[in-house]
């Protein structure tokens, strides 16, 4: 497994790699969720490249950039076991050299709501770094988790709008046995918070059960999520949304598919999760 630290090394690796390359962008501190993306990429491509880069421009001033967990040695050992061909681990200076002045701004409703409203500038930073990484990796396919459903929607829009020659492949959310969506940020949780954390997914499952029983009123679905989450008083709910999975516009009635997403604070940790009702795109 090659560890690539510079753009020059990464481009040279791509030129020498097999016919098809699968790319998995991450911020490191890897867990089974990331590794499932890697396994899917391996199954569908000749070679896999993973990036590990904690991108400062997608964190706001009050976000957790400086305390975001990092463990380079452990991450590399996990990726080696998975048969990854190359890991791209650039420095911040390599990605944003002096004079860097370009941003990718996916405008409109896709980025102004939900995570975009809670974290101003987040999607601009994310879309810019993903565009850069896709350009550097030169992959045929790039793998993204449904755990970050809005990120996936923004990346799909950007790849389509910029005619990027890469297929964006969505991958299912990997969960702990008690339902909590795996996340590098789960490491922030105290043991008491960790015990309460599965209420988020339990709330989403309530909405799913109601939908399967025929309920189509977003207000009822939202209330079911809220009621289950607040059973755990440690949770401070930020939003519950029932939206169109592609445009993220809030629905006044569920006719086709709907994305139910939720964000909540548990102590100092902000958790997000989602489920799709109906057919997924
Ligand atoms: P991150 O390192 O958190 O930026 O995530 C890197 C990629 O892994 C993103 O495409 C995430 O959506 C995906 N991912 C993170 N957690 C999970 C999970 N529990 N299941 C599936 N994919 C995930």
PDB file of C-alpha atoms and ligand atoms in Angstrom:
ATOM      1  CA  UNK A   1       0.000   0.000   0.000  1.00  0.00           C
ATOM      2  CA  UNK A   2       1.395   3.361  -1.064  1.00  0.00           C
ATOM      3  CA  UNK A   3       1.105   6.397   1.201  1.00  0.00           C
ATOM      4  CA  UNK A   4       0.948   9.506  -0.958  1.00  0.00           C
ATOM      5  CA  UNK A   5       1.492  12.920   0.619  1.00  0.00           C
ATOM      6  CA  UNK A   6       1.725  15.206  -2.405  1.00  0.00           C
ATOM      7  CA  UNK A   7      -0.336  15.945  -5.498  1.00  0.00           C
ATOM      8  CA  UNK A   8       2.570  14.974  -7.707  1.00  0.00           C
ATOM      9  CA  UNK A   9       2.791  11.542  -6.062  1.00  0.00           C
ATOM     10  CA  UNK A  10      -0.981  11.055  -6.283  1.00  0.00           C
ATOM     11  CA  UNK A  11      -1.143  11.919  -9.972  1.00  0.00           C
ATOM     12  CA  UNK A  12       1.803   9.643 -10.761  1.00  0.00           C
ATOM     13  CA  UNK A  13       0.085   6.817  -8.850  1.00  0.00           C
ATOM     14  CA  UNK A  14      -3.150   7.312 -10.841  1.00  0.00           C
ATOM     15  CA  UNK A  15      -1.307   7.161 -14.156  1.00  0.00           C
ATOM     16  CA  UNK A  16       0.263   3.842 -13.175  1.00  0.00           C
ATOM     17  CA  UNK A  17      -2.868   2.347 -11.534  1.00  0.00           C
ATOM     18  CA  UNK A  18      -5.236  -0.152 -13.139  1.00  0.00           C
ATOM     19  CA  UNK A  19      -7.951   0.578 -15.672  1.00  0.00           C
ATOM     20  CA  UNK A  20     -10.578   1.489 -13.084  1.00  0.00           C
ATOM     21  CA  UNK A  21     -10.007   3.236  -9.779  1.00  0.00           C
ATOM     22  CA  UNK A  22     -12.473   3.547  -6.904  1.00  0.00           C
ATOM     23  CA  UNK A  23     -12.047   6.480  -4.530  1.00  0.00           C
ATOM     24  CA  UNK A  24     -13.172   6.804  -0.902  1.00  0.00           C
ATOM     25  CA  UNK A  25     -12.730  10.277   0.624  1.00  0.00           C
ATOM     26  CA  UNK A  26     -12.601  10.350   4.442  1.00  0.00           C
ATOM     27  CA  UNK A  27     -11.474  12.462   7.370  1.00  0.00           C
ATOM     28  CA  UNK A  28      -9.841   9.442   8.998  1.00  0.00           C
ATOM     29  CA  UNK A  29     -10.337   7.865  12.413  1.00  0.00           C
ATOM     30  CA  UNK A  30     -11.805   5.019  10.441  1.00  0.00           C
ATOM     31  CA  UNK A  31     -14.626   2.718  11.499  1.00  0.00           C
ATOM     32  CA  UNK A  32     -16.704  -0.041   9.887  1.00  0.00           C
ATOM     33  CA  UNK A  33     -18.788   2.555   8.025  1.00  0.00           C
ATOM     34  CA  UNK A  34     -15.704   3.768   6.152  1.00  0.00           C
ATOM     35  CA  UNK A  35     -14.464   0.199   5.655  1.00  0.00           C
ATOM     36  CA  UNK A  36     -17.744  -0.855   4.020  1.00  0.00           C
ATOM     37  CA  UNK A  37     -17.222   1.942   1.466  1.00  0.00           C
ATOM     38  CA  UNK A  38     -13.711   0.622   0.882  1.00  0.00           C
ATOM     39  CA  UNK A  39     -14.943  -2.979   0.438  1.00  0.00           C
ATOM     40  CA  UNK A  40     -17.562  -1.890  -2.075  1.00  0.00           C
ATOM     41  CA  UNK A  41     -14.923   0.132  -3.957  1.00  0.00           C
ATOM     42  CA  UNK A  42     -12.616  -2.889  -4.017  1.00  0.00           C
ATOM     43  CA  UNK A  43     -15.336  -5.151  -5.363  1.00  0.00           C
ATOM     44  CA  UNK A  44     -16.176  -2.752  -8.199  1.00  0.00           C
ATOM     45  CA  UNK A  45     -12.750  -1.464  -9.330  1.00  0.00           C
ATOM     46  CA  UNK A  46      -9.237  -2.637 -10.206  1.00  0.00           C
ATOM     47  CA  UNK A  47      -7.655  -0.468  -7.521  1.00  0.00           C
ATOM     48  CA  UNK A  48      -8.797   1.633  -4.552  1.00  0.00           C
ATOM     49  CA  UNK A  49      -7.464   4.942  -3.294  1.00  0.00           C
ATOM     50  CA  UNK A  50      -8.613   6.355   0.060  1.00  0.00           C
ATOM     51  CA  UNK A  51      -7.984   9.928   1.142  1.00  0.00           C
ATOM     52  CA  UNK A  52      -7.574  10.969   4.770  1.00  0.00           C
ATOM     53  CA  UNK A  53      -7.800  14.715   5.179  1.00  0.00           C
ATOM     54  CA  UNK A  54      -9.447  16.668   7.979  1.00  0.00           C
ATOM     55  CA  UNK A  55     -10.492  19.607   5.845  1.00  0.00           C
ATOM     56  CA  UNK A  56     -10.332  22.824   7.879  1.00  0.00           C
ATOM     57  CA  UNK A  57     -12.530  24.835   5.487  1.00  0.00           C
ATOM     58  CA  UNK A  58     -15.640  22.753   6.184  1.00  0.00           C
ATOM     59  CA  UNK A  59     -15.481  23.413   9.938  1.00  0.00           C
ATOM     60  CA  UNK A  60     -16.985  26.600  11.371  1.00  0.00           C
ATOM     61  CA  UNK A  61     -15.249  28.615  14.120  1.00  0.00           C
ATOM     62  CA  UNK A  62     -17.369  26.863  16.777  1.00  0.00           C
ATOM     63  CA  UNK A  63     -16.937  23.388  15.249  1.00  0.00           C
ATOM     64  CA  UNK A  64     -14.585  20.654  16.432  1.00  0.00           C
ATOM     65  CA  UNK A  65     -11.707  20.961  13.922  1.00  0.00           C
ATOM     66  CA  UNK A  66      -8.916  21.096  16.493  1.00  0.00           C
ATOM     67  CA  UNK A  67     -10.262  18.219  18.598  1.00  0.00           C
ATOM     68  CA  UNK A  68     -11.424  16.037  15.666  1.00  0.00           C
ATOM     69  CA  UNK A  69      -9.972  12.558  16.414  1.00  0.00           C
ATOM     70  CA  UNK A  70      -6.930  11.470  14.439  1.00  0.00           C
ATOM     71  CA  UNK A  71      -4.955   8.196  14.415  1.00  0.00           C
ATOM     72  CA  UNK A  72      -2.852   7.852  11.306  1.00  0.00           C
ATOM     73  CA  UNK A  73      -1.088   4.606  12.245  1.00  0.00           C
ATOM     74  CA  UNK A  74      -4.324   2.801  13.097  1.00  0.00           C
ATOM     75  CA  UNK A  75      -6.049   4.056   9.936  1.00  0.00           C
ATOM     76  CA  UNK A  76      -3.191   2.870   7.720  1.00  0.00           C
ATOM     77  CA  UNK A  77      -3.172  -0.570   9.370  1.00  0.00           C
ATOM     78  CA  UNK A  78      -6.949  -0.955   8.791  1.00  0.00           C
ATOM     79  CA  UNK A  79      -6.664   0.071   5.133  1.00  0.00           C
ATOM     80  CA  UNK A  80      -3.738  -2.270   4.542  1.00  0.00           C
ATOM     81  CA  UNK A  81      -5.898  -5.203   5.705  1.00  0.00           C
ATOM     82  CA  UNK A  82      -8.632  -4.150   3.249  1.00  0.00           C
ATOM     83  CA  UNK A  83      -6.249  -4.346   0.293  1.00  0.00           C
ATOM     84  CA  UNK A  84      -6.279  -0.634  -0.487  1.00  0.00           C
ATOM     85  CA  UNK A  85      -3.695   0.285  -3.134  1.00  0.00           C
ATOM     86  CA  UNK A  86      -2.998   3.863  -2.067  1.00  0.00           C
ATOM     87  CA  UNK A  87      -3.794   6.348   0.698  1.00  0.00           C
ATOM     88  CA  UNK A  88      -3.637  10.060  -0.049  1.00  0.00           C
ATOM     89  CA  UNK A  89      -2.815  12.035   3.115  1.00  0.00           C
ATOM     90  CA  UNK A  90      -1.950  15.601   2.175  1.00  0.00           C
ATOM     91  CA  UNK A  91      -1.083  18.440   4.533  1.00  0.00           C
ATOM     92  CA  UNK A  92      -3.326  21.510   4.722  1.00  0.00           C
ATOM     93  CA  UNK A  93      -0.571  23.474   2.908  1.00  0.00           C
ATOM     94  CA  UNK A  94      -0.508  20.933   0.080  1.00  0.00           C
ATOM     95  CA  UNK A  95      -4.270  21.324  -0.437  1.00  0.00           C
ATOM     96  CA  UNK A  96      -4.454  25.088   0.147  1.00  0.00           C
ATOM     97  CA  UNK A  97      -1.178  26.685  -0.947  1.00  0.00           C
ATOM     98  CA  UNK A  98      -0.564  30.408  -0.665  1.00  0.00           C
ATOM     99  CA  UNK A  99      -2.877  32.274  -3.036  1.00  0.00           C
ATOM    100  CA  UNK A 100      -5.611  29.619  -3.095  1.00  0.00           C
ATOM    101  CA  UNK A 101      -8.760  31.529  -4.109  1.00  0.00           C
ATOM    102  CA  UNK A 102     -11.390  29.201  -5.604  1.00  0.00           C
ATOM    103  CA  UNK A 103     -14.536  27.760  -4.056  1.00  0.00           C
ATOM    104  CA  UNK A 104     -17.281  25.438  -5.283  1.00  0.00           C
ATOM    105  CA  UNK A 105     -20.617  26.812  -4.146  1.00  0.00           C
ATOM    106  CA  UNK A 106     -23.659  24.621  -4.712  1.00  0.00           C
ATOM    107  CA  UNK A 107     -26.289  27.317  -4.314  1.00  0.00           C
ATOM    108  CA  UNK A 108     -29.973  27.246  -3.440  1.00  0.00           C
ATOM    109  CA  UNK A 109     -32.114  25.052  -1.241  1.00  0.00           C
ATOM    110  CA  UNK A 110     -29.773  22.086  -1.247  1.00  0.00           C
ATOM    111  CA  UNK A 111     -27.191  23.870   0.900  1.00  0.00           C
ATOM    112  CA  UNK A 112     -29.254  26.509   2.746  1.00  0.00           C
ATOM    113  CA  UNK A 113     -31.327  24.040   4.813  1.00  0.00           C
ATOM    114  CA  UNK A 114     -30.641  21.452   7.545  1.00  0.00           C
ATOM    115  CA  UNK A 115     -26.853  21.052   7.981  1.00  0.00           C
ATOM    116  CA  UNK A 116     -26.286  24.098   5.758  1.00  0.00           C
ATOM    117  CA  UNK A 117     -28.428  26.255   8.063  1.00  0.00           C
ATOM    118  CA  UNK A 118     -26.794  24.840  11.200  1.00  0.00           C
ATOM    119  CA  UNK A 119     -23.230  25.062   9.851  1.00  0.00           C
ATOM    120  CA  UNK A 120     -22.774  28.132   7.611  1.00  0.00           C
ATOM    121  CA  UNK A 121     -20.001  27.596   5.047  1.00  0.00           C
ATOM    122  CA  UNK A 122     -19.823  23.854   5.704  1.00  0.00           C
ATOM    123  CA  UNK A 123     -21.012  22.721   2.271  1.00  0.00           C
ATOM    124  CA  UNK A 124     -18.881  25.295   0.454  1.00  0.00           C
ATOM    125  CA  UNK A 125     -15.795  23.896   2.180  1.00  0.00           C
ATOM    126  CA  UNK A 126     -16.918  20.310   1.653  1.00  0.00           C
ATOM    127  CA  UNK A 127     -17.825  20.728  -2.042  1.00  0.00           C
ATOM    128  CA  UNK A 128     -14.561  22.548  -2.742  1.00  0.00           C
ATOM    129  CA  UNK A 129     -12.397  19.885  -1.142  1.00  0.00           C
ATOM    130  CA  UNK A 130     -14.370  17.025  -2.713  1.00  0.00           C
ATOM    131  CA  UNK A 131     -14.025  18.644  -6.160  1.00  0.00           C
ATOM    132  CA  UNK A 132     -10.265  18.937  -5.578  1.00  0.00           C
ATOM    133  CA  UNK A 133      -9.961  15.368  -4.306  1.00  0.00           C
ATOM    134  CA  UNK A 134     -12.003  13.971  -7.207  1.00  0.00           C
ATOM    135  CA  UNK A 135      -9.730  15.817  -9.621  1.00  0.00           C
ATOM    136  CA  UNK A 136      -6.598  14.507  -7.898  1.00  0.00           C
ATOM    137  CA  UNK A 137      -7.801  10.900  -7.575  1.00  0.00           C
ATOM    138  CA  UNK A 138      -8.984  10.690 -11.197  1.00  0.00           C
ATOM    139  CA  UNK A 139     -11.258   7.804 -10.191  1.00  0.00           C
ATOM    140  CA  UNK A 140     -14.042   6.210 -12.221  1.00  0.00           C
ATOM    141  CA  UNK A 141     -16.206   5.838  -9.112  1.00  0.00           C
ATOM    142  CA  UNK A 142     -16.344   7.628  -5.759  1.00  0.00           C
ATOM    143  CA  UNK A 143     -18.105   6.186  -2.706  1.00  0.00           C
ATOM    144  CA  UNK A 144     -20.144   8.210  -0.208  1.00  0.00           C
ATOM    145  CA  UNK A 145     -22.202   7.171   2.816  1.00  0.00           C
ATOM    146  CA  UNK A 146     -25.952   7.759   3.103  1.00  0.00           C
ATOM    147  CA  UNK A 147     -25.231   8.606   6.745  1.00  0.00           C
ATOM    148  CA  UNK A 148     -24.445  12.095   5.416  1.00  0.00           C
ATOM    149  CA  UNK A 149     -27.471  12.272   3.114  1.00  0.00           C
ATOM    150  CA  UNK A 150     -27.298  16.009   2.470  1.00  0.00           C
ATOM    151  CA  UNK A 151     -23.583  15.775   1.672  1.00  0.00           C
ATOM    152  CA  UNK A 152     -24.397  13.001  -0.809  1.00  0.00           C
ATOM    153  CA  UNK A 153     -27.116  15.142  -2.434  1.00  0.00           C
ATOM    154  CA  UNK A 154     -24.741  18.136  -2.698  1.00  0.00           C
ATOM    155  CA  UNK A 155     -21.922  16.005  -4.149  1.00  0.00           C
ATOM    156  CA  UNK A 156     -24.280  14.448  -6.706  1.00  0.00           C
ATOM    157  CA  UNK A 157     -25.513  17.901  -7.764  1.00  0.00           C
ATOM    158  CA  UNK A 158     -21.947  19.221  -8.043  1.00  0.00           C
ATOM    159  CA  UNK A 159     -20.696  16.201 -10.033  1.00  0.00           C
ATOM    160  CA  UNK A 160     -23.605  16.540 -12.432  1.00  0.00           C
ATOM    161  CA  UNK A 161     -23.377  20.343 -12.763  1.00  0.00           C
ATOM    162  CA  UNK A 162     -19.606  20.297 -13.341  1.00  0.00           C
ATOM    163  CA  UNK A 163     -19.814  17.274 -15.700  1.00  0.00           C
ATOM    164  CA  UNK A 164     -17.288  15.389 -13.586  1.00  0.00           C
ATOM    165  CA  UNK A 165     -16.377  12.075 -15.201  1.00  0.00           C
ATOM    166  CA  UNK A 166     -16.975  10.100 -12.031  1.00  0.00           C
ATOM    167  CA  UNK A 167     -19.852   7.949 -10.857  1.00  0.00           C
ATOM    168  CA  UNK A 168     -21.022   8.879  -7.349  1.00  0.00           C
ATOM    169  CA  UNK A 169     -21.928   5.642  -5.541  1.00  0.00           C
ATOM    170  CA  UNK A 170     -24.137   5.878  -2.416  1.00  0.00           C
ATOM    171  CA  UNK A 171     -23.537   3.307   0.361  1.00  0.00           C
ATOM    172  CA  UNK A 172     -25.828   2.297   3.216  1.00  0.00           C
ATOM    173  CA  UNK A 173     -25.302   3.515   6.764  1.00  0.00           C
ATOM    174  CA  UNK A 174     -23.408   1.084   8.966  1.00  0.00           C
ATOM    175  CA  UNK A 175     -24.708   0.954  12.535  1.00  0.00           C
ATOM    176  CA  UNK A 176     -23.653  -0.321  15.932  1.00  0.00           C
ATOM    177  CA  UNK A 177     -25.682  -3.331  17.160  1.00  0.00           C
ATOM    178  CA  UNK A 178     -27.940  -0.956  19.162  1.00  0.00           C
ATOM    179  CA  UNK A 179     -28.689   1.133  16.049  1.00  0.00           C
ATOM    180  CA  UNK A 180     -26.390   4.123  16.578  1.00  0.00           C
ATOM    181  CA  UNK A 181     -24.920   5.176  13.228  1.00  0.00           C
ATOM    182  CA  UNK A 182     -21.159   4.728  13.273  1.00  0.00           C
ATOM    183  CA  UNK A 183     -19.283   8.026  13.304  1.00  0.00           C
ATOM    184  CA  UNK A 184     -15.779   9.143  14.191  1.00  0.00           C
ATOM    185  CA  UNK A 185     -17.484  11.668  16.488  1.00  0.00           C
ATOM    186  CA  UNK A 186     -19.053   8.898  18.632  1.00  0.00           C
ATOM    187  CA  UNK A 187     -15.710   8.760  20.408  1.00  0.00           C
ATOM    188  CA  UNK A 188     -16.612  12.115  22.049  1.00  0.00           C
ATOM    189  CA  UNK A 189     -19.570  10.567  23.909  1.00  0.00           C
ATOM    190  CA  UNK A 190     -19.347   9.896  27.634  1.00  0.00           C
ATOM    191  CA  UNK A 191     -20.588   6.444  28.690  1.00  0.00           C
ATOM    192  CA  UNK A 192     -23.879   7.971  29.855  1.00  0.00           C
ATOM    193  CA  UNK A 193     -24.335   9.791  26.529  1.00  0.00           C
ATOM    194  CA  UNK A 194     -23.400   6.656  24.608  1.00  0.00           C
ATOM    195  CA  UNK A 195     -26.185   4.800  26.416  1.00  0.00           C
ATOM    196  CA  UNK A 196     -28.740   7.475  25.385  1.00  0.00           C
ATOM    197  CA  UNK A 197     -27.471   7.886  21.797  1.00  0.00           C
ATOM    198  CA  UNK A 198     -29.483   5.067  20.098  1.00  0.00           C
ATOM    199  CA  UNK A 199     -32.696   7.076  20.766  1.00  0.00           C
ATOM    200  CA  UNK A 200     -31.930   9.055  17.609  1.00  0.00           C
ATOM    201  CA  UNK A 201     -32.264   6.027  15.329  1.00  0.00           C
ATOM    202  CA  UNK A 202     -35.096   4.636  17.460  1.00  0.00           C
ATOM    203  CA  UNK A 203     -36.981   7.866  16.648  1.00  0.00           C
ATOM    204  CA  UNK A 204     -36.318   7.466  12.925  1.00  0.00           C
ATOM    205  CA  UNK A 205     -37.545   3.874  13.104  1.00  0.00           C
ATOM    206  CA  UNK A 206     -40.810   5.114  14.643  1.00  0.00           C
ATOM    207  CA  UNK A 207     -41.327   7.297  11.559  1.00  0.00           C
ATOM    208  CA  UNK A 208     -40.487   4.339   9.308  1.00  0.00           C
ATOM    209  CA  UNK A 209     -43.018   2.118  11.131  1.00  0.00           C
ATOM    210  CA  UNK A 210     -45.751   4.768  10.826  1.00  0.00           C
ATOM    211  CA  UNK A 211     -44.964   5.214   7.119  1.00  0.00           C
ATOM    212  CA  UNK A 212     -45.173   1.473   6.566  1.00  0.00           C
ATOM    213  CA  UNK A 213     -48.552   1.545   8.305  1.00  0.00           C
ATOM    214  CA  UNK A 214     -49.771   4.116   5.748  1.00  0.00           C
ATOM    215  CA  UNK A 215     -49.048   7.447   7.483  1.00  0.00           C
ATOM    216  CA  UNK A 216     -48.185  10.191   4.972  1.00  0.00           C
ATOM    217  CA  UNK A 217     -48.474  13.384   7.029  1.00  0.00           C
ATOM    218  CA  UNK A 218     -44.985  14.860   7.627  1.00  0.00           C
ATOM    219  CA  UNK A 219     -46.165  16.588  10.820  1.00  0.00           C
ATOM    220  CA  UNK A 220     -47.155  13.236  12.322  1.00  0.00           C
ATOM    221  CA  UNK A 221     -43.896  11.600  11.188  1.00  0.00           C
ATOM    222  CA  UNK A 222     -41.793  14.458  12.581  1.00  0.00           C
ATOM    223  CA  UNK A 223     -43.622  14.363  15.911  1.00  0.00           C
ATOM    224  CA  UNK A 224     -43.030  10.598  16.194  1.00  0.00           C
ATOM    225  CA  UNK A 225     -39.272  11.135  15.837  1.00  0.00           C
ATOM    226  CA  UNK A 226     -39.267  14.039  18.295  1.00  0.00           C
ATOM    227  CA  UNK A 227     -41.311  12.204  20.913  1.00  0.00           C
ATOM    228  CA  UNK A 228     -38.954   9.208  20.884  1.00  0.00           C
ATOM    229  CA  UNK A 229     -35.738  11.250  20.979  1.00  0.00           C
ATOM    230  CA  UNK A 230     -36.834  13.464  23.895  1.00  0.00           C
ATOM    231  CA  UNK A 231     -37.423  10.354  26.012  1.00  0.00           C
ATOM    232  CA  UNK A 232     -33.695  10.797  26.606  1.00  0.00           C
ATOM    233  CA  UNK A 233     -33.486  14.171  28.390  1.00  0.00           C
ATOM    234  CA  UNK A 234     -29.783  14.499  27.563  1.00  0.00           C
ATOM    235  CA  UNK A 235     -30.701  15.140  23.910  1.00  0.00           C
ATOM    236  CA  UNK A 236     -31.173  18.712  22.670  1.00  0.00           C
ATOM    237  CA  UNK A 237     -33.000  18.284  19.382  1.00  0.00           C
ATOM    238  CA  UNK A 238     -31.968  20.702  16.594  1.00  0.00           C
ATOM    239  CA  UNK A 239     -34.245  19.636  13.760  1.00  0.00           C
ATOM    240  CA  UNK A 240     -36.429  16.831  12.442  1.00  0.00           C
ATOM    241  CA  UNK A 241     -37.036  17.086   8.699  1.00  0.00           C
ATOM    242  CA  UNK A 242     -39.238  15.208   6.237  1.00  0.00           C
ATOM    243  CA  UNK A 243     -37.973  16.310   2.841  1.00  0.00           C
ATOM    244  CA  UNK A 244     -37.718  15.427  -0.822  1.00  0.00           C
ATOM    245  CA  UNK A 245     -34.577  13.200  -0.998  1.00  0.00           C
ATOM    246  CA  UNK A 246     -33.222  15.015  -4.070  1.00  0.00           C
ATOM    247  CA  UNK A 247     -34.073  18.697  -3.503  1.00  0.00           C
ATOM    248  CA  UNK A 248     -34.320  18.533   0.321  1.00  0.00           C
ATOM    249  CA  UNK A 249     -37.413  20.743   0.152  1.00  0.00           C
ATOM    250  CA  UNK A 250     -39.710  20.078   3.135  1.00  0.00           C
ATOM    251  CA  UNK A 251     -42.778  18.088   2.126  1.00  0.00           C
ATOM    252  CA  UNK A 252     -46.344  18.954   3.049  1.00  0.00           C
ATOM    253  CA  UNK A 253     -47.413  15.428   2.138  1.00  0.00           C
ATOM    254  CA  UNK A 254     -45.384  12.272   1.427  1.00  0.00           C
ATOM    255  CA  UNK A 255     -46.341  11.088  -2.065  1.00  0.00           C
ATOM    256  CA  UNK A 256     -43.195   9.317  -3.287  1.00  0.00           C
ATOM    257  CA  UNK A 257     -39.987   8.896  -1.290  1.00  0.00           C
ATOM    258  CA  UNK A 258     -39.003  11.075   1.656  1.00  0.00           C
ATOM    259  CA  UNK A 259     -35.788  11.645   3.545  1.00  0.00           C
ATOM    260  CA  UNK A 260     -36.357  11.851   7.289  1.00  0.00           C
ATOM    261  CA  UNK A 261     -33.330  13.435   8.908  1.00  0.00           C
ATOM    262  CA  UNK A 262     -32.528  14.491  12.404  1.00  0.00           C
ATOM    263  CA  UNK A 263     -29.797  16.449  14.182  1.00  0.00           C
ATOM    264  CA  UNK A 264     -29.360  16.692  17.928  1.00  0.00           C
ATOM    265  CA  UNK A 265     -26.789  17.589  20.514  1.00  0.00           C
ATOM    266  CA  UNK A 266     -25.801  15.165  23.190  1.00  0.00           C
ATOM    267  CA  UNK A 267     -23.618  17.130  25.591  1.00  0.00           C
ATOM    268  CA  UNK A 268     -20.820  18.607  23.484  1.00  0.00           C
ATOM    269  CA  UNK A 269     -21.402  16.211  20.592  1.00  0.00           C
ATOM    270  CA  UNK A 270     -23.594  16.916  17.599  1.00  0.00           C
ATOM    271  CA  UNK A 271     -25.103  13.788  16.019  1.00  0.00           C
ATOM    272  CA  UNK A 272     -26.989  13.431  12.724  1.00  0.00           C
ATOM    273  CA  UNK A 273     -28.862  10.482  11.254  1.00  0.00           C
ATOM    274  CA  UNK A 274     -31.508   9.767   8.613  1.00  0.00           C
ATOM    275  CA  UNK A 275     -33.693   7.130   6.973  1.00  0.00           C
ATOM    276  CA  UNK A 276     -35.416   7.121   3.608  1.00  0.00           C
ATOM    277  CA  UNK A 277     -39.119   6.305   3.383  1.00  0.00           C
ATOM    278  CA  UNK A 278     -40.114   4.623   0.112  1.00  0.00           C
ATOM    279  CA  UNK A 279     -37.857   3.957  -2.882  1.00  0.00           C
ATOM    280  CA  UNK A 280     -34.278   5.251  -2.569  1.00  0.00           C
ATOM    281  CA  UNK A 281     -32.476   7.012  -5.379  1.00  0.00           C
TER     282      UNK A 281
HETATM  283  P1  LIG B   1     -16.053  11.177   7.266  1.00  0.00           P
HETATM  284  O1  LIG B   1     -14.731  10.559   7.551  1.00  0.00           O
HETATM  285  O2  LIG B   1     -16.933  11.280   8.466  1.00  0.00           O
HETATM  286  O3  LIG B   1     -15.928  12.466   6.487  1.00  0.00           O
HETATM  287  O4  LIG B   1     -16.826  10.169   6.301  1.00  0.00           O
HETATM  288  C1  LIG B   1     -16.244   9.722   5.107  1.00  0.00           C
HETATM  289  C2  LIG B   1     -17.275   8.971   4.313  1.00  0.00           C
HETATM  290  O5  LIG B   1     -17.737   7.852   5.067  1.00  0.00           O
HETATM  291  C3  LIG B   1     -18.508   9.814   3.973  1.00  0.00           C
HETATM  292  O6  LIG B   1     -18.951   9.501   2.663  1.00  0.00           O
HETATM  293  C4  LIG B   1     -19.500   9.365   5.012  1.00  0.00           C
HETATM  294  O7  LIG B   1     -20.845   9.530   4.620  1.00  0.00           O
HETATM  295  C5  LIG B   1     -19.146   7.889   5.144  1.00  0.00           C
HETATM  296  N1  LIG B   1     -19.611   7.362   6.430  1.00  0.00           N
HETATM  297  C6  LIG B   1     -19.383   7.877   7.656  1.00  0.00           C
HETATM  298  N2  LIG B   1     -20.006   7.145   8.596  1.00  0.00           N
HETATM  299  C7  LIG B   1     -20.663   6.154   7.950  1.00  0.00           C
HETATM  300  C8  LIG B   1     -21.515   5.076   8.352  1.00  0.00           C
HETATM  301  N3  LIG B   1     -21.819   4.863   9.636  1.00  0.00           N
HETATM  302  N4  LIG B   1     -22.002   4.251   7.396  1.00  0.00           N
HETATM  303  C9  LIG B   1     -21.713   4.465   6.090  1.00  0.00           C
HETATM  304  N5  LIG B   1     -20.923   5.459   5.639  1.00  0.00           N
HETATM  305  C10 LIG B   1     -20.412   6.297   6.552  1.00  0.00           C
END
